[in-house]
Tab-separated table of C-alpha atoms in Angstrom:
chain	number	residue	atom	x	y	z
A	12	UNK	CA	-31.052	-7.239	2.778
A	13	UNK	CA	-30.299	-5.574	-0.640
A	14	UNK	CA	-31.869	-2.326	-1.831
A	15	UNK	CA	-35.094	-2.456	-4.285
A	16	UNK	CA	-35.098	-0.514	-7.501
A	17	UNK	CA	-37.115	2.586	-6.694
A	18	UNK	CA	-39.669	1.225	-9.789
A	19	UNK	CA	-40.280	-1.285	-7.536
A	20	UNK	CA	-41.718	0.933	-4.715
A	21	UNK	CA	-44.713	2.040	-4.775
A	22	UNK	CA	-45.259	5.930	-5.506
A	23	UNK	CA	-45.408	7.828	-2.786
A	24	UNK	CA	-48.455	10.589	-2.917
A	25	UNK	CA	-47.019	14.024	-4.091
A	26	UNK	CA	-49.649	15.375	-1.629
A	27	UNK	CA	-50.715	14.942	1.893
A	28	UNK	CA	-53.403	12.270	2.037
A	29	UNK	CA	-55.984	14.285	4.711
A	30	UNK	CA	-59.032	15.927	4.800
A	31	UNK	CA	-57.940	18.926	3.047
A	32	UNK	CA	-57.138	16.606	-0.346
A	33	UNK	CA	-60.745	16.453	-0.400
A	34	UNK	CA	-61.660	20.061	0.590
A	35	UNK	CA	-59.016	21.080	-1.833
A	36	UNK	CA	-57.628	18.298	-4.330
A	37	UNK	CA	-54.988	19.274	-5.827
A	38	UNK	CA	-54.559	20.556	-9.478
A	39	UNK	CA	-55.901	17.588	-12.546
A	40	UNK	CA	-52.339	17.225	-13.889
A	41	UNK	CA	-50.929	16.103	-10.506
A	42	UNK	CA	-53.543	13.627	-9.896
A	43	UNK	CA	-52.927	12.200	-13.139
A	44	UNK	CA	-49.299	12.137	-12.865
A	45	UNK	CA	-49.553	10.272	-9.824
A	46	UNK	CA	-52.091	7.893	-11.235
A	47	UNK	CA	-49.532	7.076	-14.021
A	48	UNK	CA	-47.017	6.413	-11.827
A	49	UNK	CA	-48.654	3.915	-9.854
A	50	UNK	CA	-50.113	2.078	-13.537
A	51	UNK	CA	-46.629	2.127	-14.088
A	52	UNK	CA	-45.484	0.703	-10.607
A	53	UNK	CA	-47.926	-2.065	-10.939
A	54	UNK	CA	-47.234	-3.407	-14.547
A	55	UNK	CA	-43.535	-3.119	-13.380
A	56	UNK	CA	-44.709	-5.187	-10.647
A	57	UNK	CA	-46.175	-7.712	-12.920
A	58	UNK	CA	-43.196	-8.107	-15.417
A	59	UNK	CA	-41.008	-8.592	-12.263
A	60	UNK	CA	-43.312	-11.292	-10.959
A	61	UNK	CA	-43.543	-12.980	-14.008
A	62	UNK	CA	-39.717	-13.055	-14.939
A	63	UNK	CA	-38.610	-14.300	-11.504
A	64	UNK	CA	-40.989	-16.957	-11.654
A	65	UNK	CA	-40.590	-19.805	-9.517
A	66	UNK	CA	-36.629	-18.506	-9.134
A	67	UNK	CA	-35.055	-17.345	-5.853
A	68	UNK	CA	-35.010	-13.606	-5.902
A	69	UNK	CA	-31.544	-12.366	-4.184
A	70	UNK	CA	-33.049	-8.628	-3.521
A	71	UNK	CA	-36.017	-9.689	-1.557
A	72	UNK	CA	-35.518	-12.185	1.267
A	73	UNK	CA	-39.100	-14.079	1.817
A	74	UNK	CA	-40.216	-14.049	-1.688
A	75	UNK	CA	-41.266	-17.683	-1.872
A	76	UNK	CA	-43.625	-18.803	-4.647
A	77	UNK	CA	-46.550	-18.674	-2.632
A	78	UNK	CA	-45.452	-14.892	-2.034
A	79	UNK	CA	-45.474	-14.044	-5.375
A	80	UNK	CA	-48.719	-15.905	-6.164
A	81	UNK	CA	-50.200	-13.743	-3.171
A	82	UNK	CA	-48.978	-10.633	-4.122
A	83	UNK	CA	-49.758	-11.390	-8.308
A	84	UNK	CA	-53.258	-12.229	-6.969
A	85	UNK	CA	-53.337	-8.549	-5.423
A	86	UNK	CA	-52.101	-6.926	-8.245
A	87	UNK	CA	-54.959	-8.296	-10.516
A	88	UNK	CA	-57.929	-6.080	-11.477
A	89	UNK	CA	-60.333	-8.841	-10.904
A	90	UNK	CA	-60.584	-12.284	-8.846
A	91	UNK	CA	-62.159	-15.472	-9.234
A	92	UNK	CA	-65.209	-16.523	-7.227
A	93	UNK	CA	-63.176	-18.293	-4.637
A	94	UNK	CA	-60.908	-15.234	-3.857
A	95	UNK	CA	-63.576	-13.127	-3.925
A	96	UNK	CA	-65.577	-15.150	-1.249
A	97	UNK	CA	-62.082	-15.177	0.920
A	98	UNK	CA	-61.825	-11.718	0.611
A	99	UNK	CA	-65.831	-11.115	1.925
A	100	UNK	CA	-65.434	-13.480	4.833
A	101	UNK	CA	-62.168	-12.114	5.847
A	102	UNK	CA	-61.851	-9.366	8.637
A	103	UNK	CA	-59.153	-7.720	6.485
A	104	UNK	CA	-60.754	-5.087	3.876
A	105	UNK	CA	-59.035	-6.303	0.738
A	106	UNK	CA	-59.626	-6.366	-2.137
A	107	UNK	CA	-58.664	-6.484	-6.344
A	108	UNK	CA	-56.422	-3.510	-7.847
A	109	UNK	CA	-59.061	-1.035	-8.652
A	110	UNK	CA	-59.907	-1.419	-12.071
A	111	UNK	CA	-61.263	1.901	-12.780
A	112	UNK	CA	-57.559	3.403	-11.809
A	113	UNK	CA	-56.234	1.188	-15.196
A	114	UNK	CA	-56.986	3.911	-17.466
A	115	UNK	CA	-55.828	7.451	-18.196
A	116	UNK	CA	-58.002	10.122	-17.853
A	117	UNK	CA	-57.525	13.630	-18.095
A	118	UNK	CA	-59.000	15.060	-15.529
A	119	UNK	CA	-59.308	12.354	-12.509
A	120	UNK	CA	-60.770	12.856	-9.587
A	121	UNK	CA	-59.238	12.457	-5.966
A	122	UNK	CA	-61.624	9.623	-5.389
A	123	UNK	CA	-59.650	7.720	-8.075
A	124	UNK	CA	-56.917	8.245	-5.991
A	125	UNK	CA	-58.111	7.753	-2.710
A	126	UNK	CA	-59.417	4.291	-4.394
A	127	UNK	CA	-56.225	2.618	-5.435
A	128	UNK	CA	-54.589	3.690	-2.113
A	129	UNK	CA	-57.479	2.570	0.286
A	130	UNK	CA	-56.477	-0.961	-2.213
A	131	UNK	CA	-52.694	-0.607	-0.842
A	132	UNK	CA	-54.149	-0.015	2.501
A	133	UNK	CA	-55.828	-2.815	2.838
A	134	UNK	CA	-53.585	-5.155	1.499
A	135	UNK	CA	-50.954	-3.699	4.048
A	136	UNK	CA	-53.316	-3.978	7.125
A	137	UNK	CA	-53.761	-8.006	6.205
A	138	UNK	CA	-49.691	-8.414	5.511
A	139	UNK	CA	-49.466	-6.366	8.782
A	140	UNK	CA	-50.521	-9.712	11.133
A	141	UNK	CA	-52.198	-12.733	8.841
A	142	UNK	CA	-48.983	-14.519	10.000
A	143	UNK	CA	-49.597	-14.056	13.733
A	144	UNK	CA	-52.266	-16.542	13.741
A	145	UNK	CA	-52.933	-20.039	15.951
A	146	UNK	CA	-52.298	-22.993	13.672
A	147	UNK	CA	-50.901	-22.671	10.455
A	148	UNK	CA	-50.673	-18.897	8.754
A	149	UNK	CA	-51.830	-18.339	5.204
A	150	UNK	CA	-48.711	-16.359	4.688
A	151	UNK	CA	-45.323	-16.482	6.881
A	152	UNK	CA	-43.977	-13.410	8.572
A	153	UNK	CA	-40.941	-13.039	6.250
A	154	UNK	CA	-43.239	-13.597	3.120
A	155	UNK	CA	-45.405	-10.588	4.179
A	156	UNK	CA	-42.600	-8.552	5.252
A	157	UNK	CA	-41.037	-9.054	1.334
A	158	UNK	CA	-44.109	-7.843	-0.285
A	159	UNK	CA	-44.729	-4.978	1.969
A	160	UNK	CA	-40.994	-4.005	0.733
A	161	UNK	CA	-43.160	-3.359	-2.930
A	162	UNK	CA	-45.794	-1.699	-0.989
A	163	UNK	CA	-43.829	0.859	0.510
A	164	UNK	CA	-42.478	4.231	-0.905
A	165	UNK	CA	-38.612	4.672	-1.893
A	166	UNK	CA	-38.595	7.283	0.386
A	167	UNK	CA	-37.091	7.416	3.880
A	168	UNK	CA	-38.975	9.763	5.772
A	169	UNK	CA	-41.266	9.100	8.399
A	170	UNK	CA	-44.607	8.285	7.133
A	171	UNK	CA	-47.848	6.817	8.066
A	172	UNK	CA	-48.144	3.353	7.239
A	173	UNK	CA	-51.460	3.446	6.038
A	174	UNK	CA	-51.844	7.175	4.171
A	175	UNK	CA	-48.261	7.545	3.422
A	176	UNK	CA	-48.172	10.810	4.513
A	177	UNK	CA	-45.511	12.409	6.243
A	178	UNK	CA	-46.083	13.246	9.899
A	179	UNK	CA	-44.163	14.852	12.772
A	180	UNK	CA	-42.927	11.942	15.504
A	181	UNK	CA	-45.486	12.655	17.776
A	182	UNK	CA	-48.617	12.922	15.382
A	183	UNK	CA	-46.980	9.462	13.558
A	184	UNK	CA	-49.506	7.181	14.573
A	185	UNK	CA	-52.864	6.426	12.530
A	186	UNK	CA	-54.869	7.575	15.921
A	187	UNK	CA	-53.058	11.074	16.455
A	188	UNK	CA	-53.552	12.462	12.857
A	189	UNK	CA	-56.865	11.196	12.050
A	190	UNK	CA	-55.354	8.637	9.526
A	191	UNK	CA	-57.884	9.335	6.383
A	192	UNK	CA	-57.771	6.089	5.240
A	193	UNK	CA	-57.969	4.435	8.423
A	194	UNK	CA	-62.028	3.902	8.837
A	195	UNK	CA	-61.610	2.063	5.349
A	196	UNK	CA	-58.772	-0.644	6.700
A	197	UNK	CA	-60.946	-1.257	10.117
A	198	UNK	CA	-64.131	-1.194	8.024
A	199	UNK	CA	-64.412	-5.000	8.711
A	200	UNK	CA	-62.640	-5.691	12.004
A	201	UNK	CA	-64.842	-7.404	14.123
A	202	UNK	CA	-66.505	-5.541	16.883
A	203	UNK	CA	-64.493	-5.109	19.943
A	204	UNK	CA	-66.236	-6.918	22.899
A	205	UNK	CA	-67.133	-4.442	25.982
A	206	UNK	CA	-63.819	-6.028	28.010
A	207	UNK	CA	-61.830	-4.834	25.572
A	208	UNK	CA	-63.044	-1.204	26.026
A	209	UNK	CA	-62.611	-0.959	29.170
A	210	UNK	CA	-58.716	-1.687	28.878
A	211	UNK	CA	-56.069	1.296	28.970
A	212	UNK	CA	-56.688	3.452	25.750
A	213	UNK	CA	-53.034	3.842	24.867
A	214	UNK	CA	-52.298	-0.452	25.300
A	215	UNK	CA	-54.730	-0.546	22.338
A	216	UNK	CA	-54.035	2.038	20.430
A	217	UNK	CA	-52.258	1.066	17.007
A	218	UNK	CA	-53.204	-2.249	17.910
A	219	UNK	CA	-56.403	-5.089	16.836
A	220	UNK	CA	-58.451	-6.060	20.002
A	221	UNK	CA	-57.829	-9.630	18.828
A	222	UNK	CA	-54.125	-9.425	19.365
A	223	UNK	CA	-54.628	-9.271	22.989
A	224	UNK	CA	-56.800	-12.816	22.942
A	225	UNK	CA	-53.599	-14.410	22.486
């Protein structure tokens, strides 16, 4: 699998994404340089999709047309009527690219922030398993595995999926850091049925009650 340009990935946060971003957000200046990289990312994003069109794309194995429609669809700041109504009924919390994040502003706040990347959360929680489905999937494993590769930072460290934040091994997972952005992706999960709760707390942990129905 070849390498991505690094204007392909998205930005990772210059700051940790926990509690203390809110207690103490970092300077105006760094918020809005991160903001501007990510407007950046995603009109990058756009030009790429729209030049590879309906082509074969040699860096990113998986990127069939229906990939790029899905991840175009995503990328835009609003949706029709019909996507929108998918995206209500669905368990995943997804949703448009936050429009309020298109323009500059001076002095942003965190929740700006915090906005666009609950977005990138949410798409990555439904890429994370829409494929592991009974019947037919809307999306195939190795087309959700090639647009995560946009969704992910550059960067090779060990990071949180969901917050991009850099942990230590053992404080990795969304469950032993007290993932910030983690009530927002499992804002819509469905409930988990009393059976469930009574299995061993580290078999579910990291895991959706409804992968254990299969």
């Amino acid at each position: 699998m070849n390498a991505l340009h690094a204007e392909l990935r998205f930005p990772k946060p210059p700051f940790r994404i926990d509690r203390y971003l809110v207690e103490l957000p970092p300077p105006d200046h760094s918020l809005a340089t991160y903001l501007d990289q990510i407007r950046k990312w995603r009109l990058t994003m756009l030009e790429f999709l729209e030049k590879s069109g309906g082509r074969p794309v040699p860096e990113v194995e998986g990127l069939s047309e229906r990939a790029r429609m899905t991840l175009a669809t995503f990328l835009a700041s609003s949706w029709t009527q019909e996507v929108t109504q998918y995206a209500v009924r669905s368990p995943y919390n997804i949703r448009a690219f936050p429009g309020t994040a298109l323009e500059a502003v001076s002095h942003p706040k965190v929740d700006l922030v915090l906005e666009v990347l609950r977005w990138r959360a949410g798409v990555a929680d439904y890429l994370s398993d829409v494929w592991d489905v009974m019947g037919e999937p809307e999306l195939e494993l190795d087309e959700c595995l090639a647009i995560s590769r946009f969704l992910d930072p550059a960067s090779g460290a060990r990071i949180c999926r969901v917050c991009l934040t850099e942990f230590a091994p053992d404080k990795l997972n969304v469950y032993d850091h007290g993932c910030l952005l983690l009530a927002h992706v499992q804002a819509k999960w469905p409930v988990v049925p009393k059976r469930f709760l009574r299995r061993n707390a580290m078999l579910m942990k990291g895991k959706k009650w409804w992968q254990f129905w299969k």
